[in-house]
Amino acid sequence: MILTVTLNAAIDKRYVVDGFQVGEVNRVKECAYTPGGKGLNVSKPASIAGADVTATGFVGGHAGNYIVDSLKPFGIKSEFYHMEAESRSCINIWDEVNHVQTEFLEPGFTVSEEDFQKFEDKFSELVKKADVVAMSGSVPKGLDGTAYQRLVKICKEAGKPVILDTSGKLLEMGIQACPTMIKPNIDEIRMLTGKSCDHMEDMIEAAKEIHENGVDIVAVSLGGDGSFVVCDEGIFRAEVPKIDAVNTVGCGDSMIAGYALGISEGLSVKETLRKASAISAAAALREETGFFVKEDMERILPQVKITEL
């Protein structure tokens, strides 16, 4: 079972408009509502790939019930801690004329220390049943940089592999608990190491430093240029075939789903990187966030080039 953690779950609302204008009435041509938050954008592709997925985190109010109900068609089990306050919404406005995307991200409700401790108790029980844990994204108001650090420690004490995909102080403090894997981008790896990382060699050295400090797998995203991984098995670079991307939002989360699948299936890091890259590329071919079609992934998989550096 893959356990995903979305501490700041949301309803993602995508509005399609013609010529978005600030300060004016904008008529929406199309709208779509989906359960969102980075952790849930890991849950959905993992479930599509055939994994047994349980989602946890915080939800609240009627909006929280909607999030839980929206996961059922994916076959995802919900084990959220329910709050009284309403879960947040995140609005993505796509301007079809100018091809510009505008986002409005609500902060969400406040979680008290007492609520978080109760969640930790629930989380500790869920971890016992998990093969791998993937925690992603921001945290609600009321929680500080130690939130993921505490959850990573629970996973480590239970002997379960844990993937941490977050940023800023949450990442900086989270890696102190030595998660099994992180997936920083270039800016994040610069923040963690203080290195300029202007060249590939510098990026590899920075990733090796993080690995040597206790993170088993450091997977660095290079955007359209693929990614590379530093681990005990070696250093591997993944390059994906050129595709006509439709929507790249959430492709990093789809990649995390691929890593979680590979770890849960006991694949080598090399084959896990191949699977994660293929799922991420397949997700970019679809308009829906956190969604891919297995046939796309299976077609791309043998085209992913893995090089040992």
mmCIF file of C-alpha atoms in Angstrom:
data_model
loop_
_atom_site.group_PDB
_atom_site.id
_atom_site.type_symbol
_atom_site.label_atom_id
_atom_site.label_comp_id
_atom_site.label_asym_id
_atom_site.label_seq_id
_atom_site.Cartn_x
_atom_site.Cartn_y
_atom_site.Cartn_z
ATOM 1 C CA MET A 1 0.000 0.000 0.000
ATOM 2 C CA ILE A 2 1.166 3.522 -0.856
ATOM 3 C CA LEU A 3 0.225 6.075 1.807
ATOM 4 C CA THR A 4 0.068 9.667 0.564
ATOM 5 C CA VAL A 5 0.032 12.706 2.847
ATOM 6 C CA THR A 6 -1.700 15.964 1.864
ATOM 7 C CA LEU A 7 -1.701 18.240 4.892
ATOM 8 C CA ASN A 8 -3.214 21.150 2.935
ATOM 9 C CA ALA A 9 -5.774 19.418 0.662
ATOM 10 C CA ALA A 10 -7.936 21.600 -1.579
ATOM 11 C CA ILE A 11 -10.594 21.667 -4.251
ATOM 12 C CA ASP A 12 -8.783 22.629 -7.446
ATOM 13 C CA LYS A 13 -10.982 24.751 -9.709
ATOM 14 C CA ARG A 14 -9.880 25.289 -13.313
ATOM 15 C CA TYR A 15 -11.574 28.135 -15.209
ATOM 16 C CA VAL A 16 -11.122 28.551 -18.963
ATOM 17 C CA VAL A 17 -11.701 32.114 -20.216
ATOM 18 C CA ASP A 18 -11.158 34.119 -23.399
ATOM 19 C CA GLY A 19 -8.895 37.136 -22.769
ATOM 20 C CA PHE A 20 -8.680 37.353 -18.948
ATOM 21 C CA GLN A 21 -8.995 41.007 -17.865
ATOM 22 C CA VAL A 22 -8.108 42.349 -14.424
ATOM 23 C CA GLY A 23 -10.854 44.524 -12.905
ATOM 24 C CA GLU A 24 -13.495 43.344 -15.395
ATOM 25 C CA VAL A 25 -16.271 40.748 -15.430
ATOM 26 C CA ASN A 26 -14.818 37.562 -16.962
ATOM 27 C CA ARG A 27 -17.196 34.944 -18.344
ATOM 28 C CA VAL A 28 -16.022 31.370 -17.764
ATOM 29 C CA LYS A 29 -16.268 29.111 -20.837
ATOM 30 C CA GLU A 30 -15.476 25.865 -19.021
ATOM 31 C CA CYS A 31 -14.838 24.856 -15.425
ATOM 32 C CA ALA A 32 -13.603 21.677 -13.770
ATOM 33 C CA TYR A 33 -13.379 20.745 -10.083
ATOM 34 C CA THR A 34 -10.904 18.118 -8.860
ATOM 35 C CA PRO A 35 -9.504 17.008 -5.477
ATOM 36 C CA GLY A 36 -6.182 18.807 -5.166
ATOM 37 C CA GLY A 37 -3.065 19.404 -3.167
ATOM 38 C CA LYS A 38 0.297 17.915 -4.192
ATOM 39 C CA GLY A 39 -0.204 14.723 -2.189
ATOM 40 C CA LEU A 40 -3.490 13.979 -3.942
ATOM 41 C CA ASN A 41 -1.800 14.654 -7.281
ATOM 42 C CA VAL A 42 0.488 11.770 -6.272
ATOM 43 C CA SER A 43 -2.432 9.574 -5.142
ATOM 44 C CA LYS A 44 -4.327 9.722 -8.434
ATOM 45 C CA PRO A 45 -1.575 8.590 -10.851
ATOM 46 C CA ALA A 46 -0.387 5.939 -8.365
ATOM 47 C CA SER A 47 -3.901 4.515 -8.266
ATOM 48 C CA ILE A 48 -4.257 4.686 -12.081
ATOM 49 C CA ALA A 49 -1.032 2.669 -12.310
ATOM 50 C CA GLY A 50 -2.692 -0.063 -10.245
ATOM 51 C CA ALA A 51 -1.390 0.601 -6.728
ATOM 52 C CA ASP A 52 -3.414 0.237 -3.545
ATOM 53 C CA VAL A 53 -3.466 3.879 -2.354
ATOM 54 C CA THR A 54 -4.602 5.379 0.940
ATOM 55 C CA ALA A 55 -4.706 9.178 1.283
ATOM 56 C CA THR A 56 -4.412 11.029 4.571
ATOM 57 C CA GLY A 57 -3.966 14.603 5.776
ATOM 58 C CA PHE A 58 -6.456 17.279 6.813
ATOM 59 C CA VAL A 59 -9.854 18.089 5.301
ATOM 60 C CA GLY A 60 -12.758 20.077 6.702
ATOM 61 C CA GLY A 61 -16.400 20.995 6.285
ATOM 62 C CA HIS A 62 -18.536 20.391 3.194
ATOM 63 C CA ALA A 63 -15.555 21.079 0.942
ATOM 64 C CA GLY A 64 -13.617 18.367 2.756
ATOM 65 C CA ASN A 65 -16.450 15.895 2.202
ATOM 66 C CA TYR A 66 -16.385 16.787 -1.503
ATOM 67 C CA ILE A 67 -12.630 16.052 -1.636
ATOM 68 C CA VAL A 68 -13.166 12.622 -0.026
ATOM 69 C CA ASP A 69 -16.092 11.788 -2.338
ATOM 70 C CA SER A 70 -14.090 12.860 -5.404
ATOM 71 C CA LEU A 71 -11.359 10.323 -4.612
ATOM 72 C CA LYS A 72 -13.742 7.358 -4.654
ATOM 73 C CA PRO A 73 -13.896 7.003 -8.480
ATOM 74 C CA PHE A 74 -10.098 6.585 -8.459
ATOM 75 C CA GLY A 75 -10.349 3.753 -5.931
ATOM 76 C CA ILE A 76 -8.364 5.774 -3.391
ATOM 77 C CA LYS A 77 -9.114 5.053 0.274
ATOM 78 C CA SER A 78 -9.521 8.179 2.430
ATOM 79 C CA GLU A 79 -8.181 8.288 5.987
ATOM 80 C CA PHE A 80 -8.217 12.042 6.597
ATOM 81 C CA TYR A 81 -8.371 13.881 9.894
ATOM 82 C CA HIS A 82 -11.556 15.973 9.677
ATOM 83 C CA MET A 83 -11.717 19.592 10.855
ATOM 84 C CA GLU A 84 -14.855 21.696 11.334
ATOM 85 C CA ALA A 85 -13.580 24.594 9.206
ATOM 86 C CA GLU A 86 -13.916 24.410 5.415
ATOM 87 C CA SER A 87 -11.122 23.046 3.231
ATOM 88 C CA ARG A 88 -9.584 25.574 0.873
ATOM 89 C CA SER A 89 -10.047 26.060 -2.861
ATOM 90 C CA CYS A 90 -7.293 26.788 -5.374
ATOM 91 C CA ILE A 91 -8.322 28.526 -8.590
ATOM 92 C CA ASN A 92 -6.442 28.166 -11.870
ATOM 93 C CA ILE A 93 -7.517 30.559 -14.637
ATOM 94 C CA TRP A 94 -6.445 29.570 -18.149
ATOM 95 C CA ASP A 95 -6.658 32.359 -20.724
ATOM 96 C CA GLU A 96 -7.152 30.670 -24.109
ATOM 97 C CA VAL A 97 -6.428 33.856 -26.069
ATOM 98 C CA ASN A 98 -3.124 34.865 -24.466
ATOM 99 C CA HIS A 99 -2.089 31.374 -23.287
ATOM 100 C CA VAL A 100 -1.427 32.680 -19.790
ATOM 101 C CA GLN A 101 -2.205 30.896 -16.527
ATOM 102 C CA THR A 102 -3.183 32.771 -13.340
ATOM 103 C CA GLU A 103 -3.533 31.026 -9.973
ATOM 104 C CA PHE A 104 -5.245 31.982 -6.711
ATOM 105 C CA LEU A 105 -4.244 29.737 -3.793
ATOM 106 C CA GLU A 106 -6.282 30.046 -0.590
ATOM 107 C CA PRO A 107 -4.368 29.625 2.697
ATOM 108 C CA GLY A 108 -6.905 27.202 4.213
ATOM 109 C CA PHE A 109 -7.837 26.626 7.856
ATOM 110 C CA THR A 110 -5.556 26.745 10.914
ATOM 111 C CA VAL A 111 -4.397 23.496 12.533
ATOM 112 C CA SER A 112 -3.601 23.626 16.266
ATOM 113 C CA GLU A 113 -0.824 21.666 17.979
ATOM 114 C CA GLU A 114 -3.518 19.545 19.641
ATOM 115 C CA ASP A 115 -5.044 18.691 16.228
ATOM 116 C CA PHE A 116 -1.624 17.839 14.821
ATOM 117 C CA GLN A 117 -0.811 15.535 17.728
ATOM 118 C CA LYS A 118 -4.104 13.685 17.165
ATOM 119 C CA PHE A 119 -3.238 13.440 13.476
ATOM 120 C CA GLU A 120 0.194 12.022 14.373
ATOM 121 C CA ASP A 121 -1.528 9.266 16.365
ATOM 122 C CA LYS A 122 -3.716 8.411 13.359
ATOM 123 C CA PHE A 123 -0.751 8.647 10.992
ATOM 124 C CA SER A 124 1.348 6.274 13.152
ATOM 125 C CA GLU A 125 -1.311 3.578 12.784
ATOM 126 C CA LEU A 126 -1.616 4.098 9.012
ATOM 127 C CA VAL A 127 2.159 3.908 8.518
ATOM 128 C CA LYS A 128 2.207 0.374 9.956
ATOM 129 C CA LYS A 129 0.148 -0.838 6.969
ATOM 130 C CA ALA A 130 2.111 1.083 4.312
ATOM 131 C CA ASP A 131 4.885 -0.161 2.007
ATOM 132 C CA VAL A 132 5.969 3.396 1.225
ATOM 133 C CA VAL A 133 4.862 6.873 2.349
ATOM 134 C CA ALA A 134 4.830 9.934 0.054
ATOM 135 C CA MET A 135 4.281 13.338 1.668
ATOM 136 C CA SER A 136 4.006 16.428 -0.475
ATOM 137 C CA GLY A 137 3.235 20.127 -0.585
ATOM 138 C CA SER A 138 2.549 22.955 1.818
ATOM 139 C CA VAL A 139 1.114 22.785 5.332
ATOM 140 C CA PRO A 140 -1.897 24.571 6.865
ATOM 141 C CA LYS A 141 -1.588 27.681 9.002
ATOM 142 C CA GLY A 142 -0.613 26.861 12.573
ATOM 143 C CA LEU A 143 2.056 24.315 11.579
ATOM 144 C CA ASP A 144 5.750 25.223 11.331
ATOM 145 C CA GLY A 145 8.851 23.843 9.625
ATOM 146 C CA THR A 146 8.968 20.836 11.953
ATOM 147 C CA ALA A 147 5.683 19.346 10.665
ATOM 148 C CA TYR A 148 7.195 17.043 8.049
ATOM 149 C CA GLN A 149 10.251 16.429 10.198
ATOM 150 C CA ARG A 150 7.976 14.895 12.834
ATOM 151 C CA LEU A 151 6.121 12.762 10.286
ATOM 152 C CA VAL A 152 9.347 11.555 8.644
ATOM 153 C CA LYS A 153 10.605 10.430 12.064
ATOM 154 C CA ILE A 154 7.429 8.378 12.584
ATOM 155 C CA CYS A 155 8.028 6.623 9.233
ATOM 156 C CA LYS A 156 11.701 5.996 9.990
ATOM 157 C CA GLU A 157 10.906 4.579 13.440
ATOM 158 C CA ALA A 158 8.410 2.209 11.767
ATOM 159 C CA GLY A 159 11.097 1.146 9.267
ATOM 160 C CA LYS A 160 9.101 2.431 6.269
ATOM 161 C CA PRO A 161 10.587 4.246 3.243
ATOM 162 C CA VAL A 162 9.361 7.831 3.001
ATOM 163 C CA ILE A 163 9.466 10.335 0.135
ATOM 164 C CA LEU A 164 9.391 14.049 1.028
ATOM 165 C CA ASP A 165 8.479 16.549 -1.701
ATOM 166 C CA THR A 166 8.166 20.068 -0.345
ATOM 167 C CA SER A 167 10.097 23.344 -0.378
ATOM 168 C CA GLY A 168 11.556 26.146 1.730
ATOM 169 C CA LYS A 169 11.807 25.728 5.497
ATOM 170 C CA LEU A 170 9.682 22.566 5.378
ATOM 171 C CA LEU A 171 12.263 20.890 3.132
ATOM 172 C CA GLU A 172 15.250 22.365 4.964
ATOM 173 C CA MET A 173 14.020 21.045 8.321
ATOM 174 C CA GLY A 174 12.436 17.896 6.896
ATOM 175 C CA ILE A 175 15.710 16.497 5.532
ATOM 176 C CA GLN A 176 17.208 16.714 9.026
ATOM 177 C CA ALA A 177 15.093 13.620 9.776
ATOM 178 C CA CYS A 178 16.707 11.874 6.742
ATOM 179 C CA PRO A 179 13.766 10.871 4.537
ATOM 180 C CA THR A 180 14.448 8.026 2.098
ATOM 181 C CA MET A 181 14.058 10.316 -0.895
ATOM 182 C CA ILE A 182 13.640 13.968 -1.871
ATOM 183 C CA LYS A 183 13.040 15.539 -5.318
ATOM 184 C CA PRO A 184 14.420 19.094 -5.266
ATOM 185 C CA ASN A 185 14.569 21.394 -8.265
ATOM 186 C CA ILE A 186 17.636 23.536 -8.995
ATOM 187 C CA ASP A 187 16.549 26.441 -6.746
ATOM 188 C CA GLU A 188 15.851 24.064 -3.856
ATOM 189 C CA ILE A 189 19.176 22.270 -4.178
ATOM 190 C CA ARG A 190 20.893 25.671 -4.165
ATOM 191 C CA MET A 191 19.028 26.567 -0.962
ATOM 192 C CA LEU A 192 19.959 23.285 0.728
ATOM 193 C CA THR A 193 23.673 23.357 -0.135
ATOM 194 C CA GLY A 194 24.562 26.997 -0.780
ATOM 195 C CA LYS A 195 26.143 25.939 -4.096
ATOM 196 C CA SER A 196 25.558 27.930 -7.307
ATOM 197 C CA CYS A 197 24.670 24.804 -9.345
ATOM 198 C CA ASP A 198 25.180 26.605 -12.660
ATOM 199 C CA HIS A 199 26.554 23.474 -14.328
ATOM 200 C CA MET A 200 25.580 19.807 -14.317
ATOM 201 C CA GLU A 201 28.760 18.845 -12.433
ATOM 202 C CA ASP A 202 27.908 21.345 -9.673
ATOM 203 C CA MET A 203 24.371 19.967 -9.380
ATOM 204 C CA ILE A 204 25.679 16.422 -9.064
ATOM 205 C CA GLU A 205 28.161 17.449 -6.367
ATOM 206 C CA ALA A 206 25.386 19.247 -4.454
ATOM 207 C CA ALA A 207 23.115 16.181 -4.689
ATOM 208 C CA LYS A 208 25.997 13.936 -3.521
ATOM 209 C CA GLU A 209 26.465 16.178 -0.485
ATOM 210 C CA ILE A 210 22.779 15.778 0.487
ATOM 211 C CA HIS A 211 23.011 12.015 -0.110
ATOM 212 C CA GLU A 212 26.106 11.733 2.086
ATOM 213 C CA ASN A 213 24.219 13.573 4.846
ATOM 214 C CA GLY A 214 21.660 10.771 5.081
ATOM 215 C CA VAL A 215 19.108 11.000 2.237
ATOM 216 C CA ASP A 216 19.230 7.655 0.380
ATOM 217 C CA ILE A 217 17.906 8.909 -2.969
ATOM 218 C CA VAL A 218 18.279 12.498 -4.221
ATOM 219 C CA ALA A 219 16.309 12.952 -7.451
ATOM 220 C CA VAL A 220 16.940 16.333 -9.067
ATOM 221 C CA SER A 221 14.398 17.665 -11.555
ATOM 222 C CA LEU A 222 15.816 19.373 -14.663
ATOM 223 C CA GLY A 223 12.441 20.373 -16.117
ATOM 224 C CA GLY A 224 12.211 19.581 -19.823
ATOM 225 C CA ASP A 225 15.758 18.179 -19.724
ATOM 226 C CA GLY A 226 14.661 15.225 -17.582
ATOM 227 C CA SER A 227 16.199 14.466 -14.199
ATOM 228 C CA PHE A 228 19.040 12.675 -12.462
ATOM 229 C CA VAL A 229 19.343 10.566 -9.331
ATOM 230 C CA VAL A 230 22.178 10.199 -6.822
ATOM 231 C CA CYS A 231 22.026 7.080 -4.638
ATOM 232 C CA ASP A 232 24.138 4.168 -3.368
ATOM 233 C CA GLU A 233 23.599 2.312 -6.667
ATOM 234 C CA GLY A 234 25.216 5.171 -8.606
ATOM 235 C CA ILE A 235 24.311 8.354 -10.471
ATOM 236 C CA PHE A 236 21.688 8.008 -13.218
ATOM 237 C CA ARG A 237 20.390 10.520 -15.763
ATOM 238 C CA ALA A 238 16.949 10.172 -17.352
ATOM 239 C CA GLU A 239 16.051 11.785 -20.682
ATOM 240 C CA VAL A 240 12.508 11.523 -21.993
ATOM 241 C CA PRO A 241 11.447 11.671 -25.663
ATOM 242 C CA LYS A 242 10.127 14.950 -27.037
ATOM 243 C CA ILE A 243 6.360 15.191 -26.572
ATOM 244 C CA ASP A 244 3.654 17.743 -27.342
ATOM 245 C CA ALA A 245 2.848 18.685 -23.746
ATOM 246 C CA VAL A 246 -0.743 19.708 -23.032
ATOM 247 C CA ASN A 247 -0.516 20.412 -19.278
ATOM 248 C CA THR A 248 2.687 20.219 -17.235
ATOM 249 C CA VAL A 249 1.011 21.186 -13.925
ATOM 250 C CA GLY A 250 1.367 18.266 -11.514
ATOM 251 C CA CYS A 251 3.894 16.353 -13.640
ATOM 252 C CA GLY A 252 6.370 16.484 -10.762
ATOM 253 C CA ASP A 253 3.723 14.906 -8.528
ATOM 254 C CA SER A 254 3.137 12.191 -11.121
ATOM 255 C CA MET A 255 6.886 11.543 -11.031
ATOM 256 C CA ILE A 256 6.710 11.104 -7.249
ATOM 257 C CA ALA A 257 3.911 8.569 -7.823
ATOM 258 C CA GLY A 258 6.273 6.686 -10.128
ATOM 259 C CA TYR A 259 9.033 6.673 -7.528
ATOM 260 C CA ALA A 260 6.597 5.446 -4.860
ATOM 261 C CA LEU A 261 5.451 2.654 -7.211
ATOM 262 C CA GLY A 262 9.024 1.611 -7.962
ATOM 263 C CA ILE A 263 9.975 1.526 -4.276
ATOM 264 C CA SER A 264 6.826 -0.419 -3.321
ATOM 265 C CA GLU A 265 7.481 -2.925 -6.150
ATOM 266 C CA GLY A 266 11.128 -3.388 -5.147
ATOM 267 C CA LEU A 267 12.515 -2.122 -8.475
ATOM 268 C CA SER A 268 16.101 -0.934 -8.836
ATOM 269 C CA VAL A 269 16.661 2.813 -8.684
ATOM 270 C CA LYS A 270 17.445 2.765 -12.424
ATOM 271 C CA GLU A 271 14.126 1.105 -13.321
ATOM 272 C CA THR A 272 12.249 3.238 -10.798
ATOM 273 C CA LEU A 273 13.654 6.361 -12.485
ATOM 274 C CA ARG A 274 12.537 5.019 -15.886
ATOM 275 C CA LYS A 275 8.990 4.350 -14.634
ATOM 276 C CA ALA A 276 8.720 7.718 -12.847
ATOM 277 C CA SER A 277 9.926 9.578 -15.964
ATOM 278 C CA ALA A 278 7.458 7.749 -18.227
ATOM 279 C CA ILE A 279 4.488 8.429 -15.924
ATOM 280 C CA SER A 280 5.450 12.118 -15.662
ATOM 281 C CA ALA A 281 5.715 12.449 -19.459
ATOM 282 C CA ALA A 282 2.410 10.616 -19.947
ATOM 283 C CA ALA A 283 0.740 13.002 -17.486
ATOM 284 C CA ALA A 284 1.922 15.994 -19.544
ATOM 285 C CA LEU A 285 -0.085 14.670 -22.508
ATOM 286 C CA ARG A 286 -3.391 15.066 -20.655
ATOM 287 C CA GLU A 287 -5.362 18.176 -19.750
ATOM 288 C CA GLU A 288 -6.404 16.880 -16.311
ATOM 289 C CA THR A 289 -3.892 17.436 -13.492
ATOM 290 C CA GLY A 290 -2.606 14.297 -11.779
ATOM 291 C CA PHE A 291 -3.922 12.023 -14.514
ATOM 292 C CA PHE A 292 -2.408 9.829 -17.202
ATOM 293 C CA VAL A 293 -3.390 7.017 -19.546
ATOM 294 C CA LYS A 294 -1.517 3.727 -19.090
ATOM 295 C CA GLU A 295 -1.160 3.209 -22.849
ATOM 296 C CA ASP A 296 0.742 6.532 -23.097
ATOM 297 C CA MET A 297 3.043 5.494 -20.265
ATOM 298 C CA GLU A 298 3.694 2.051 -21.777
ATOM 299 C CA ARG A 299 4.515 3.636 -25.153
ATOM 300 C CA ILE A 300 6.937 6.166 -23.607
ATOM 301 C CA LEU A 301 8.597 3.741 -21.126
ATOM 302 C CA PRO A 302 11.006 2.036 -23.593
ATOM 303 C CA GLN A 303 11.896 5.445 -25.077
ATOM 304 C CA VAL A 304 13.202 6.831 -21.768
ATOM 305 C CA LYS A 305 16.993 6.933 -21.995
ATOM 306 C CA ILE A 306 18.818 6.110 -18.749
ATOM 307 C CA THR A 307 22.547 6.882 -18.602
ATOM 308 C CA GLU A 308 24.881 6.062 -15.709
ATOM 309 C CA LEU A 309 27.110 9.070 -15.034
#
